[in-house]
CSV table of C-alpha atoms and ligand atoms in Angstrom, one decimal:
chain,number,residue,atom,x,y,z
T,644,MET,CA,-40.5,0.3,40.3
T,645,LEU,CA,-40.2,3.5,38.4
T,646,SER,CA,-42.0,5.3,41.2
T,647,ASN,CA,-39.0,5.1,43.5
T,648,PHE,CA,-36.5,5.7,40.6
T,649,ASP,CA,-34.0,8.1,42.0
T,650,PHE,CA,-32.6,10.5,39.4
T,651,ASP,CA,-30.7,12.5,41.9
T,652,VAL,CA,-28.3,9.6,42.7
T,653,ILE,CA,-27.2,9.7,39.0
T,654,ARG,CA,-26.9,13.6,39.0
T,655,ARG,CA,-24.8,13.3,42.3
T,656,ALA,CA,-22.5,10.6,40.8
T,657,LEU,CA,-21.9,12.4,37.5
T,658,PRO,CA,-18.6,14.1,38.1
T,659,TYR,CA,-17.2,10.9,39.6
T,660,LEU,CA,-18.6,8.8,36.8
T,661,PHE,CA,-17.3,11.0,34.0
T,662,TYR,CA,-14.1,12.6,35.4
T,663,GLU,CA,-12.7,9.4,36.8
T,664,GLY,CA,-14.5,6.6,35.0
T,665,MET,CA,-15.1,7.8,31.6
T,666,THR,CA,-11.7,9.5,31.5
T,667,PHE,CA,-10.1,6.2,32.3
T,668,THR,CA,-12.2,4.3,29.7
T,669,LEU,CA,-11.6,6.7,26.9
T,670,THR,CA,-7.9,6.9,27.7
T,671,LEU,CA,-7.5,3.1,27.7
T,672,THR,CA,-9.7,2.8,24.5
T,673,ALA,CA,-7.5,5.4,22.6
T,674,LEU,CA,-4.2,4.1,23.7
T,675,ALA,CA,-5.2,0.4,23.2
T,676,ALA,CA,-6.5,1.3,19.6
T,677,LEU,CA,-3.3,3.1,18.8
T,678,GLY,CA,-1.0,0.3,20.2
T,679,GLY,CA,-3.1,-2.3,18.7
T,680,LEU,CA,-2.9,-0.6,15.4
T,681,ILE,CA,0.8,-0.3,15.4
T,682,PHE,CA,1.4,-3.8,16.7
T,683,GLY,CA,-1.3,-5.2,14.3
T,684,THR,CA,0.2,-3.5,11.4
T,685,ALA,CA,3.6,-5.1,12.3
T,686,LEU,CA,1.8,-8.5,12.5
T,687,ALA,CA,0.2,-7.9,9.1
T,688,LEU,CA,3.4,-7.0,7.5
T,689,MET,CA,5.1,-10.1,9.0
T,690,ARG,CA,2.3,-12.3,7.5
T,691,LEU,CA,2.6,-10.7,4.1
T,692,SER,CA,6.5,-10.5,4.1
T,693,GLY,CA,7.2,-13.6,2.2
T,694,TYR,CA,9.4,-15.0,5.0
T,695,LYS,CA,7.6,-18.3,5.9
T,696,LEU,CA,8.8,-18.3,9.5
T,697,LEU,CA,7.8,-14.8,10.3
T,698,GLY,CA,4.5,-15.4,8.8
T,699,ARG,CA,3.9,-18.5,10.7
T,700,ILE,CA,4.8,-16.8,14.0
T,701,ALA,CA,2.4,-13.9,13.5
T,702,GLY,CA,-0.4,-16.4,12.2
T,703,LEU,CA,0.0,-18.5,15.3
T,704,TYR,CA,-0.2,-15.4,17.4
T,705,VAL,CA,-3.3,-14.1,15.8
T,706,ASP,CA,-5.1,-17.5,16.0
T,707,PHE,CA,-4.0,-18.0,19.7
T,708,MET,CA,-5.4,-14.5,20.8
T,709,ARG,CA,-8.6,-15.0,18.9
T,710,SER,CA,-9.3,-18.4,20.6
T,711,LEU,CA,-9.2,-16.9,24.1
T,712,PRO,CA,-12.0,-15.1,25.9
T,713,LEU,CA,-10.8,-11.6,26.5
T,714,VAL,CA,-11.8,-11.6,30.2
T,715,LEU,CA,-9.6,-14.5,30.9
T,716,VAL,CA,-6.6,-12.9,29.2
T,717,ILE,CA,-7.1,-9.8,31.2
T,718,PHE,CA,-7.3,-11.7,34.4
T,719,TRP,CA,-4.4,-14.0,33.8
T,720,PHE,CA,-2.2,-11.4,32.3
T,721,TYR,CA,-2.7,-9.2,35.6
T,722,PHE,CA,-1.7,-12.1,37.7
T,723,LEU,CA,1.2,-13.4,35.5
T,724,VAL,CA,2.9,-10.2,34.4
T,725,PRO,CA,4.7,-9.5,37.7
T,726,TYR,CA,6.2,-13.1,37.6
T,727,ILE,CA,7.1,-12.7,33.9
T,728,GLY,CA,8.7,-9.4,34.7
T,729,GLN,CA,10.7,-10.9,37.6
T,730,TRP,CA,11.9,-13.7,35.4
T,731,VAL,CA,12.9,-11.3,32.6
T,732,THR,CA,14.7,-8.8,34.8
T,733,GLY,CA,15.9,-11.4,37.2
T,734,ALA,CA,14.6,-9.5,40.1
T,735,SER,CA,14.2,-11.2,43.5
T,736,ARG,CA,10.4,-10.5,43.9
T,737,PRO,CA,7.5,-10.1,41.5
T,738,ILE,CA,7.5,-6.8,39.8
T,739,SER,CA,4.4,-4.7,40.5
T,740,VAL,CA,2.6,-3.5,37.5
T,741,GLY,CA,-0.2,-1.1,37.9
T,742,ALA,CA,-3.7,-2.3,36.9
T,743,PHE,CA,-3.8,0.3,34.2
T,744,ALA,CA,-0.5,-0.7,32.6
T,745,SER,CA,-1.5,-4.3,32.8
T,746,SER,CA,-4.8,-3.9,31.2
T,747,LEU,CA,-3.5,-1.5,28.5
T,748,ILE,CA,-0.9,-4.1,27.5
T,749,THR,CA,-3.5,-6.8,27.5
T,750,PHE,CA,-5.8,-4.9,25.3
T,751,ILE,CA,-3.0,-3.9,22.8
T,752,MET,CA,-2.0,-7.5,22.5
T,753,PHE,CA,-5.4,-8.7,22.2
T,754,GLU,CA,-6.7,-5.9,19.7
T,755,ALA,CA,-3.6,-6.3,17.7
T,756,ALA,CA,-4.8,-9.7,16.5
T,757,TYR,CA,-7.9,-8.2,15.1
T,758,PHE,CA,-6.4,-5.0,13.8
T,759,SER,CA,-3.8,-7.2,12.0
T,760,GLU,CA,-6.5,-9.0,10.2
T,761,ILE,CA,-8.1,-5.7,9.2
T,762,MET,CA,-4.7,-4.3,7.9
T,763,ARG,CA,-3.9,-7.5,6.2
T,764,ALA,CA,-7.1,-7.2,4.2
T,765,GLY,CA,-6.4,-3.5,3.4
T,766,ILE,CA,-2.9,-4.1,2.2
T,767,GLN,CA,-4.1,-6.9,0.0
T,768,SER,CA,-6.8,-4.6,-1.4
T,769,ILE,CA,-3.9,-2.5,-3.0
T,770,SER,CA,-3.2,-3.4,-6.5
T,771,ARG,CA,0.3,-4.9,-6.9
T,772,GLY,CA,1.0,-2.1,-9.5
T,773,GLN,CA,1.3,0.4,-6.6
T,774,PRO,CA,4.2,-1.1,-4.9
T,775,ALA,CA,5.8,-1.9,-8.2
T,776,ALA,CA,5.5,1.8,-9.3
T,777,ALA,CA,7.0,2.8,-6.0
T,778,SER,CA,9.9,0.4,-6.5
T,779,ALA,CA,10.4,1.6,-9.9
T,780,LEU,CA,10.8,5.2,-8.8
T,781,GLY,CA,13.7,3.9,-6.4
T,782,LEU,CA,11.7,3.6,-3.2
T,783,THR,CA,12.9,0.9,-0.9
T,784,TYR,CA,10.5,-1.8,0.4
T,785,ALA,CA,10.0,0.1,3.6
T,786,GLN,CA,9.5,3.4,1.9
T,787,SER,CA,7.0,2.0,-0.4
T,788,MET,CA,5.0,0.6,2.5
T,789,ARG,CA,5.4,3.8,4.5
T,790,TYR,CA,4.5,6.3,1.8
T,791,VAL,CA,2.3,4.3,-0.7
T,792,VAL,CA,0.8,1.1,0.6
T,793,LEU,CA,0.0,1.8,4.2
T,794,PRO,CA,-1.6,5.1,3.8
T,795,GLN,CA,-4.0,3.7,1.2
T,796,ALA,CA,-4.6,0.4,3.1
T,797,PHE,CA,-5.4,2.6,6.2
T,798,ARG,CA,-7.7,4.9,4.4
T,799,ASN,CA,-9.6,2.0,2.7
T,800,MET,CA,-10.0,0.3,6.1
T,801,LEU,CA,-10.8,3.2,8.2
T,802,PRO,CA,-14.4,2.5,8.7
T,803,VAL,CA,-13.8,-1.1,9.8
T,804,LEU,CA,-11.0,0.2,12.1
T,805,ILE,CA,-13.4,2.6,13.7
T,806,THR,CA,-16.0,0.0,14.1
T,807,GLN,CA,-13.6,-2.3,15.8
T,808,THR,CA,-12.6,0.6,18.0
T,809,ILE,CA,-16.2,0.8,19.1
T,810,VAL,CA,-16.1,-2.9,19.9
T,811,LEU,CA,-13.0,-2.2,22.0
T,812,PHE,CA,-14.7,0.8,23.8
T,813,GLN,CA,-17.3,-1.5,25.0
T,814,ASP,CA,-14.9,-4.3,25.8
T,815,THR,CA,-12.9,-2.1,28.0
T,816,SER,CA,-15.5,-2.5,30.6
T,817,LEU,CA,-14.3,-6.0,31.2
T,818,VAL,CA,-11.5,-4.5,33.4
T,819,TYR,CA,-14.0,-4.6,36.1
T,820,VAL,CA,-12.4,-8.1,36.9
T,821,LEU,CA,-9.4,-6.2,38.2
T,822,SER,CA,-11.7,-3.8,40.2
T,823,ILE,CA,-10.4,-0.9,38.1
T,824,THR,CA,-12.5,2.3,38.2
T,825,ASP,CA,-13.4,2.6,34.6
T,826,PHE,CA,-16.8,4.0,33.6
T,827,LEU,CA,-18.6,0.7,34.4
T,828,GLY,CA,-16.6,0.2,37.5
T,829,ALA,CA,-17.4,3.7,38.7
T,830,ALA,CA,-21.0,3.1,38.2
T,831,SER,CA,-21.0,-0.1,39.8
T,832,LYS,CA,-19.1,1.3,42.9
T,833,VAL,CA,-21.8,3.9,43.4
T,834,ALA,CA,-24.6,1.3,42.8
T,835,GLN,CA,-23.2,-0.8,45.6
T,836,ARG,CA,-22.6,2.0,48.1
T,837,ASP,CA,-26.0,3.7,47.6
T,838,GLY,CA,-27.9,0.5,47.0
T,839,ARG,CA,-29.1,1.8,43.6
T,840,LEU,CA,-28.3,-0.8,41.2
T,841,VAL,CA,-31.2,-0.3,38.7
T,842,GLU,CA,-30.6,3.4,38.4
T,843,MET,CA,-26.7,3.0,37.8
T,844,TYR,CA,-26.6,0.1,35.6
T,845,LEU,CA,-29.4,1.4,33.5
T,846,PHE,CA,-27.6,4.8,33.2
T,847,ALA,CA,-24.4,3.0,32.3
T,848,ALA,CA,-26.1,1.2,29.5
T,849,VAL,CA,-27.7,4.4,28.1
T,850,VAL,CA,-24.3,6.0,28.1
T,851,TYR,CA,-22.4,3.2,26.3
T,852,PHE,CA,-25.3,2.9,23.9
T,853,THR,CA,-25.3,6.5,23.0
T,854,ILE,CA,-21.7,6.9,22.5
T,855,SER,CA,-21.4,3.7,20.5
T,856,CYS,CA,-24.5,4.9,18.3
T,857,ILE,CA,-23.0,8.4,17.7
T,858,ALA,CA,-19.7,6.8,16.6
T,859,SER,CA,-21.4,4.1,14.4
T,860,PHE,CA,-23.3,7.1,12.8
T,861,GLY,CA,-20.1,8.9,12.3
T,862,VAL,CA,-18.6,5.8,10.5
T,863,ARG,CA,-21.5,5.6,8.0
T,864,ARG,CA,-21.2,9.2,7.1
T,865,LEU,CA,-17.3,8.6,6.7
T,866,GLN,CA,-18.0,5.7,4.5
T,867,ALA,CA,-20.1,7.8,2.2
T,868,ARG,CA,-17.5,10.5,1.9
T,869,ILE,CA,-14.7,8.1,1.2
T,870,ALA,CA,-17.1,6.6,-1.5
T,871,ILE,CA,-17.3,9.8,-3.2
T,872,ILE,CA,-13.4,10.5,-3.2
T,873,ARG,CA,-12.6,7.1,-4.7
U,24,MET,CA,23.0,1.6,-22.2
U,25,ILE,CA,20.9,-1.6,-21.6
U,26,GLU,CA,22.5,-4.9,-22.4
U,27,ILE,CA,20.3,-8.0,-22.2
U,28,SER,CA,22.0,-11.2,-22.9
U,29,HIS,CA,20.8,-14.8,-22.9
U,30,VAL,CA,18.0,-14.2,-20.4
U,31,ASN,CA,15.9,-17.2,-19.4
U,32,LYS,CA,13.0,-16.8,-16.9
U,33,TRP,CA,10.6,-19.4,-15.6
U,34,TYR,CA,7.5,-18.5,-13.6
U,35,SER,CA,7.2,-22.1,-12.5
U,36,PRO,CA,9.3,-25.1,-13.3
U,37,THR,CA,7.1,-25.9,-16.2
U,38,PHE,CA,6.3,-22.4,-17.5
U,39,GLN,CA,9.3,-20.7,-19.3
U,40,VAL,CA,8.2,-17.1,-20.0
U,41,LEU,CA,11.5,-15.9,-21.5
U,42,THR,CA,13.8,-18.0,-23.7
U,43,ASP,CA,17.3,-16.8,-24.5
U,44,CYS,CA,16.6,-13.2,-24.9
U,45,THR,CA,19.4,-11.1,-26.1
U,46,THR,CA,19.3,-7.6,-27.4
U,47,SER,CA,20.6,-4.1,-26.4
U,48,VAL,CA,19.6,-0.4,-26.3
U,49,THR,CA,22.3,2.0,-26.9
U,50,LYS,CA,22.4,5.6,-25.7
U,51,GLY,CA,19.9,7.8,-27.4
U,52,GLU,CA,18.3,4.9,-29.1
U,53,VAL,CA,14.5,4.3,-29.2
U,54,VAL,CA,13.5,0.6,-29.4
U,55,VAL,CA,10.0,-0.5,-29.8
U,56,VAL,CA,9.0,-3.9,-28.6
U,57,CYS,CA,6.0,-5.6,-30.1
U,58,GLY,CA,4.3,-9.0,-30.2
U,59,PRO,CA,1.2,-10.9,-29.3
U,60,SER,CA,-0.4,-10.7,-26.0
U,61,GLY,CA,1.2,-13.0,-23.5
U,62,SER,CA,4.5,-13.2,-25.5
U,63,GLY,CA,6.5,-11.9,-22.6
U,64,LYS,CA,7.0,-8.2,-23.4
U,65,SER,CA,6.0,-7.0,-20.0
U,66,THR,CA,8.1,-9.5,-18.3
U,67,LEU,CA,11.2,-8.7,-20.2
U,68,ILE,CA,10.9,-4.8,-19.8
U,69,LYS,CA,10.4,-5.4,-16.0
U,70,CYS,CA,13.5,-7.6,-15.8
U,71,VAL,CA,15.4,-4.6,-17.0
U,72,ASN,CA,14.8,-2.7,-13.8
U,73,ALA,CA,14.6,-5.9,-11.6
U,74,LEU,CA,11.0,-5.6,-10.9
U,75,GLU,CA,11.0,-9.3,-12.1
U,76,PRO,CA,13.8,-11.5,-11.2
U,77,PHE,CA,15.1,-14.0,-13.8
U,78,GLN,CA,17.0,-17.3,-13.4
U,79,SER,CA,19.9,-17.2,-16.0
U,80,GLY,CA,21.5,-14.6,-18.3
U,81,ASP,CA,22.7,-11.1,-17.6
U,82,ILE,CA,21.2,-7.7,-17.9
U,83,SER,CA,23.1,-4.5,-17.2
U,84,VAL,CA,22.1,-0.9,-17.3
U,85,ASP,CA,24.7,1.8,-17.8
U,86,GLY,CA,27.3,-0.8,-16.8
U,87,THR,CA,25.7,-1.8,-13.6
U,88,LYS,CA,24.7,-5.4,-13.6
U,89,VAL,CA,20.9,-5.8,-12.5
U,90,ASN,CA,21.2,-9.5,-11.4
U,91,ASP,CA,24.2,-9.0,-9.2
U,92,PRO,CA,23.1,-9.4,-5.6
U,93,LYS,CA,25.4,-6.6,-4.6
U,94,THR,CA,23.7,-4.1,-6.8
U,95,ASN,CA,21.8,-1.4,-5.0
U,96,LEU,CA,18.5,-1.8,-6.8
U,97,PRO,CA,16.7,1.1,-5.4
U,98,LYS,CA,19.5,3.3,-6.5
U,99,LEU,CA,19.6,1.7,-10.0
U,100,ARG,CA,15.8,2.0,-10.3
U,101,SER,CA,15.8,5.7,-9.4
U,102,ARG,CA,17.8,6.2,-12.6
U,103,VAL,CA,15.4,4.0,-14.8
U,104,GLY,CA,12.1,5.8,-15.4
U,105,MET,CA,9.2,3.4,-15.9
U,106,VAL,CA,5.7,4.1,-17.2
U,107,PHE,CA,3.0,1.5,-16.7
U,108,GLN,CA,0.0,0.4,-18.7
U,109,HIS,CA,-2.5,1.5,-15.8
U,110,PHE,CA,-0.5,4.7,-14.9
U,111,GLU,CA,-0.1,3.6,-11.3
U,112,LEU,CA,-0.3,7.2,-10.0
U,113,PHE,CA,-0.6,7.1,-6.2
U,114,PRO,CA,-4.3,7.9,-5.6
U,115,HIS,CA,-4.0,9.3,-2.1
U,116,LEU,CA,-1.5,12.0,-3.2
U,117,LYS,CA,-2.1,15.2,-5.2
U,118,ILE,CA,-0.6,15.3,-8.6
U,119,ILE,CA,2.4,17.6,-7.3
U,120,ASP,CA,3.0,15.3,-4.4
U,121,ASN,CA,2.9,12.2,-6.7
U,122,LEU,CA,6.0,14.1,-8.6
U,123,CYS,CA,7.7,15.1,-5.3
U,124,LEU,CA,7.6,11.9,-3.2
U,125,ALA,CA,10.5,10.0,-4.8
U,126,GLN,CA,12.5,13.2,-5.5
U,127,GLN,CA,12.5,13.9,-1.9
U,128,LYS,CA,12.8,10.4,-0.3
U,129,VAL,CA,15.1,8.8,-2.8
U,130,LEU,CA,17.1,11.6,-4.3
U,131,GLY,CA,16.9,13.7,-1.0
U,132,ARG,CA,16.0,16.8,-2.8
U,133,SER,CA,14.3,19.7,-0.6
U,134,HIS,CA,10.6,20.1,-0.9
U,135,ASP,CA,11.0,23.5,-2.7
U,136,LYS,CA,13.5,22.0,-5.1
U,137,ALA,CA,11.4,19.0,-5.8
U,138,GLU,CA,8.2,21.1,-6.3
U,139,THR,CA,9.9,23.5,-8.8
U,140,LYS,CA,11.1,20.5,-10.7
U,141,GLY,CA,7.7,18.9,-10.6
U,142,MET,CA,6.0,22.1,-11.8
U,143,GLN,CA,8.5,22.5,-14.7
U,144,LEU,CA,7.7,19.0,-15.8
U,145,LEU,CA,3.8,19.3,-15.4
U,146,GLU,CA,4.1,22.5,-17.6
U,147,ARG,CA,6.0,20.5,-20.2
U,148,VAL,CA,3.4,17.8,-20.3
U,149,GLY,CA,0.6,20.6,-20.3
U,150,LEU,CA,-0.9,19.9,-17.0
U,151,LYS,CA,0.4,22.6,-14.8
U,152,GLU,CA,-3.1,23.8,-13.7
U,153,HIS,CA,-3.8,20.4,-12.4
U,154,ALA,CA,-1.0,20.3,-9.8
U,155,GLN,CA,-3.4,20.4,-6.8
U,156,LYS,CA,-5.7,17.9,-7.9
U,157,PHE,CA,-6.0,14.1,-7.2
U,158,PRO,CA,-5.3,11.5,-9.7
U,159,ALA,CA,-9.0,10.4,-9.9
U,160,GLN,CA,-10.0,13.8,-11.0
U,161,LEU,CA,-8.0,13.6,-14.2
U,162,SER,CA,-8.7,11.7,-17.4
U,163,GLY,CA,-6.7,8.6,-18.4
U,164,GLY,CA,-4.6,10.5,-21.0
U,165,GLN,CA,-3.9,13.2,-18.4
U,166,GLN,CA,-3.0,10.5,-15.7
U,167,GLN,CA,-0.5,8.9,-18.1
U,168,ARG,CA,1.2,12.2,-18.9
U,169,VAL,CA,1.5,12.9,-15.1
U,170,ALA,CA,3.1,9.4,-14.8
U,171,ILE,CA,5.6,10.3,-17.5
U,172,ALA,CA,6.3,13.6,-15.8
U,173,ARG,CA,6.8,11.7,-12.5
U,174,ALA,CA,9.3,9.4,-14.0
U,175,LEU,CA,11.2,12.4,-15.6
U,176,ALA,CA,11.4,14.1,-12.4
U,177,MET,CA,14.0,11.6,-11.2
U,178,ASP,CA,16.3,12.7,-14.2
U,179,PRO,CA,16.5,9.1,-15.6
U,180,ILE,CA,19.1,8.0,-18.0
U,181,VAL,CA,16.7,5.7,-19.7
U,182,MET,CA,12.9,5.4,-19.9
U,183,LEU,CA,10.9,2.1,-20.1
U,184,PHE,CA,7.3,2.2,-21.3
U,185,ASP,CA,5.0,-0.9,-21.0
U,186,GLU,CA,2.0,-0.4,-23.4
U,187,PRO,CA,1.5,3.3,-22.2
U,188,THR,CA,-1.5,3.9,-24.4
U,189,SER,CA,-3.4,0.6,-24.4
U,190,ALA,CA,-5.5,1.3,-21.4
U,191,LEU,CA,-6.7,4.6,-23.0
U,192,ASP,CA,-9.7,5.6,-24.8
U,193,PRO,CA,-8.7,6.2,-28.5
U,194,GLU,CA,-9.2,9.9,-28.5
U,195,MET,CA,-6.5,10.2,-25.6
U,196,VAL,CA,-3.8,8.1,-27.3
U,197,SER,CA,-2.2,10.9,-29.3
U,198,GLU,CA,-1.7,13.4,-26.4
U,199,VAL,CA,0.3,10.6,-24.7
U,200,LEU,CA,2.2,9.7,-27.8
U,201,ASP,CA,3.1,13.4,-28.5
U,202,VAL,CA,4.9,13.6,-25.2
U,203,MET,CA,6.8,10.5,-26.0
U,204,VAL,CA,7.7,11.7,-29.5
U,205,ASP,CA,9.1,14.8,-28.1
U,206,LEU,CA,11.1,12.9,-25.5
U,207,ALA,CA,12.5,10.7,-28.2
U,208,ARG,CA,13.4,13.6,-30.4
U,209,GLU,CA,15.3,15.3,-27.5
U,210,GLY,CA,17.7,12.2,-27.3
U,211,MET,CA,16.1,10.2,-24.4
U,212,THR,CA,17.1,6.5,-24.5
U,213,MET,CA,13.7,4.7,-24.7
U,214,MET,CA,12.5,1.0,-24.7
U,215,VAL,CA,8.9,1.0,-25.6
U,216,VAL,CA,6.5,-1.9,-25.6
U,217,THR,CA,3.6,-0.8,-27.8
U,218,HIS,CA,1.4,-1.7,-30.8
U,219,GLU,CA,1.2,1.9,-31.9
U,220,MET,CA,3.2,1.3,-35.2
U,221,GLY,CA,2.8,5.0,-36.2
U,222,PHE,CA,4.8,5.8,-33.2
U,223,ALA,CA,7.4,3.3,-34.1
U,224,ARG,CA,7.6,4.6,-37.8
U,225,LYS,CA,8.1,8.1,-36.5
U,226,VAL,CA,10.8,7.8,-33.8
U,227,ALA,CA,11.9,4.1,-33.4
U,228,ASN,CA,15.6,3.2,-34.4
U,229,ARG,CA,15.0,-0.5,-34.0
U,230,VAL,CA,11.9,-2.7,-33.6
U,231,ILE,CA,11.8,-6.0,-31.7
U,232,PHE,CA,9.2,-8.7,-32.4
U,233,MET,CA,8.6,-11.3,-29.6
U,234,ASP,CA,6.5,-14.4,-29.7
U,235,ARG,CA,6.2,-17.1,-27.0
U,236,GLY,CA,9.0,-15.6,-24.9
U,237,GLU,CA,11.5,-15.4,-27.7
U,238,ILE,CA,12.9,-12.4,-29.5
U,239,VAL,CA,11.9,-13.4,-33.1
U,240,GLU,CA,13.0,-10.4,-34.9
U,241,ASP,CA,15.3,-7.6,-34.0
U,242,ALA,CA,15.9,-5.2,-36.9
U,243,PRO,CA,16.3,-1.4,-37.8
U,244,LYS,CA,12.9,0.0,-38.2
U,245,ASP,CA,12.9,0.3,-42.1
U,246,ASP,CA,14.0,-3.4,-42.5
U,247,PHE,CA,11.2,-4.4,-40.1
U,248,PHE,CA,8.6,-2.5,-41.8
U,249,GLY,CA,10.0,-3.2,-45.2
U,250,LYS,CA,10.4,-7.0,-45.1
U,251,PRO,CA,9.9,-8.9,-41.8
U,252,ARG,CA,11.8,-12.0,-42.0
U,253,SER,CA,9.9,-14.3,-40.1
U,254,ASP,CA,6.2,-15.6,-41.0
U,255,ARG,CA,5.1,-14.8,-37.3
U,256,ALA,CA,6.1,-11.2,-37.6
U,257,GLN,CA,4.5,-10.9,-41.0
U,258,LYS,CA,1.2,-12.2,-39.7
U,259,PHE,CA,1.3,-10.1,-36.6
U,260,LEU,CA,2.0,-7.0,-38.6
U,261,SER,CA,-0.8,-7.6,-41.1
U,262,LYS,CA,-3.0,-8.2,-38.2
U,263,ILE,CA,-2.4,-4.9,-36.5
U,264,LEU,CA,-1.9,-2.8,-39.3
U,265,SER,CA,-5.3,-3.8,-40.9
U,266,HIS,CA,-7.0,-2.2,-37.9
L,489,ADP,N1,3.3,-13.2,-12.0
L,489,ADP,C1,3.1,-14.2,-12.9
L,489,ADP,N2,3.1,-15.5,-12.7
L,489,ADP,C2,2.8,-16.4,-13.5
L,489,ADP,N3,2.7,-16.2,-14.8
L,489,ADP,C3,2.8,-14.9,-15.3
L,489,ADP,C4,3.0,-13.9,-14.4
L,489,ADP,N4,3.0,-12.7,-15.0
L,489,ADP,C5,2.8,-13.0,-16.4
L,489,ADP,N5,2.6,-14.3,-16.5
L,489,ADP,C6,2.4,-15.0,-17.8
L,489,ADP,O1,3.6,-14.9,-18.5
L,489,ADP,C7,3.2,-14.7,-19.9
L,489,ADP,C8,3.8,-13.4,-20.4
L,489,ADP,O2,3.2,-12.3,-19.8
L,489,ADP,P1,3.6,-10.8,-20.2
L,489,ADP,O3,4.9,-10.7,-19.9
L,489,ADP,O4,2.7,-10.0,-19.3
L,489,ADP,O5,3.2,-10.8,-21.7
L,489,ADP,P2,2.8,-9.5,-22.5
L,489,ADP,O6,3.2,-8.3,-21.8
L,489,ADP,O7,3.6,-9.7,-23.7
L,489,ADP,O8,1.4,-9.6,-22.8
L,489,ADP,C9,1.7,-14.7,-20.0
L,489,ADP,O9,1.4,-16.1,-20.4
L,489,ADP,C10,1.3,-14.5,-18.6
L,489,ADP,O10,0.1,-15.2,-18.3
L,490,MG,MG1,2.0,-6.8,-21.1
């Protein structure tokens, strides 16, 4: 099998794979992680707010998102959003939402459920004396969260947040169900076109593996550094 | 300056932590609060700046009612300095930034002004050269002095202390008490929960003794140390003074 392994097909496809595919994958990962972190922090604050109704809504949302396979959410969201958009804006025909926008929103919504649990644990890890000291200085609840509690929660949780982002990086490959040209999509297109399935899928696996490994290694170094500062 | 009248507080329907507490602290007065552990001292002092709510009674600070829903609590708290048992410095901020944060965000001071004020206060508590360090790099006594400086940076009209030296190693207690004694001698109005009777003897005007959520004794310092009227206070005093 390896005797007719064609390395050249990979070499020729590199610009396409990386400039188009990997750029898309990394952009989607970064934006989804950022959006998921912001939305997830909002969900965590809702759950910890002490307002029962807000907490219930956020809790239901988190449980709902975590009980669905991601690939189904991506798929359904892509086909439903145009109709939801039509309903919301009252337009006469379904709104066209690009595949990128649709998948980005899906990932943000999905990741928010996971990030919110991480941030909730992070906020709860801060001793109650910290917000008390902030209040005693005259900071409002929002200021105490913004300047005292969340920065510490974020720092404490940084390794876990990055680990979750590595999972997200791999999960973005699921957008293949929308025939999007992310890194895996690009590799698969070349594979079909040139009839080189083994080479391309093997190469894709190596790339995902390498990037994830380097990132995990970085997390471990980071953990060690944080441990010293504390 | 502080008026506490008939305050009752329950943590749960069956657990009353404060029972009919009434006392006051006038301008420039130093009042020491003591009593056995669990008697409600921390709870009472936290009611003064509304860190803890209470169900009945009234507390006012400088004429502003703490338990009035219309009171702007952040604004009131910014004028009441508080020092905690466990310092509660913000570990992610440098010492100088610990002092600047509330000055800038609450009082709206410019960064330069806040920093100048912060450095003055660090100098006053003898920690100017530590301004760029993080709290974890300082000893407990140093951290507590920073916490006092942080509270003073807000130009408070009154200072509350909740057992400021009881989490410290014995050799660090006096460096914190010295700062507090200076403060008292400069005329700061202070309400201090502490078991440091040496401090009370030196600068207190009055001593309050609490037990099981009640103010059992509230007397001028000399009367309190001379002849405590209640058995409970006598027992307590003989216990802590024999150490
Ligand atoms: N948040 C709380 N919820 C329930 N009980 C509390 C809480 N805080 C303190 N208590 C209880 O209230 C009593 C008084 O506590 P505290 O005011 O801290 O006493 P002290 O400072 O005199 O040691 C104690 O029995 C304590 O266990
Ligand atoms: Mg206490």
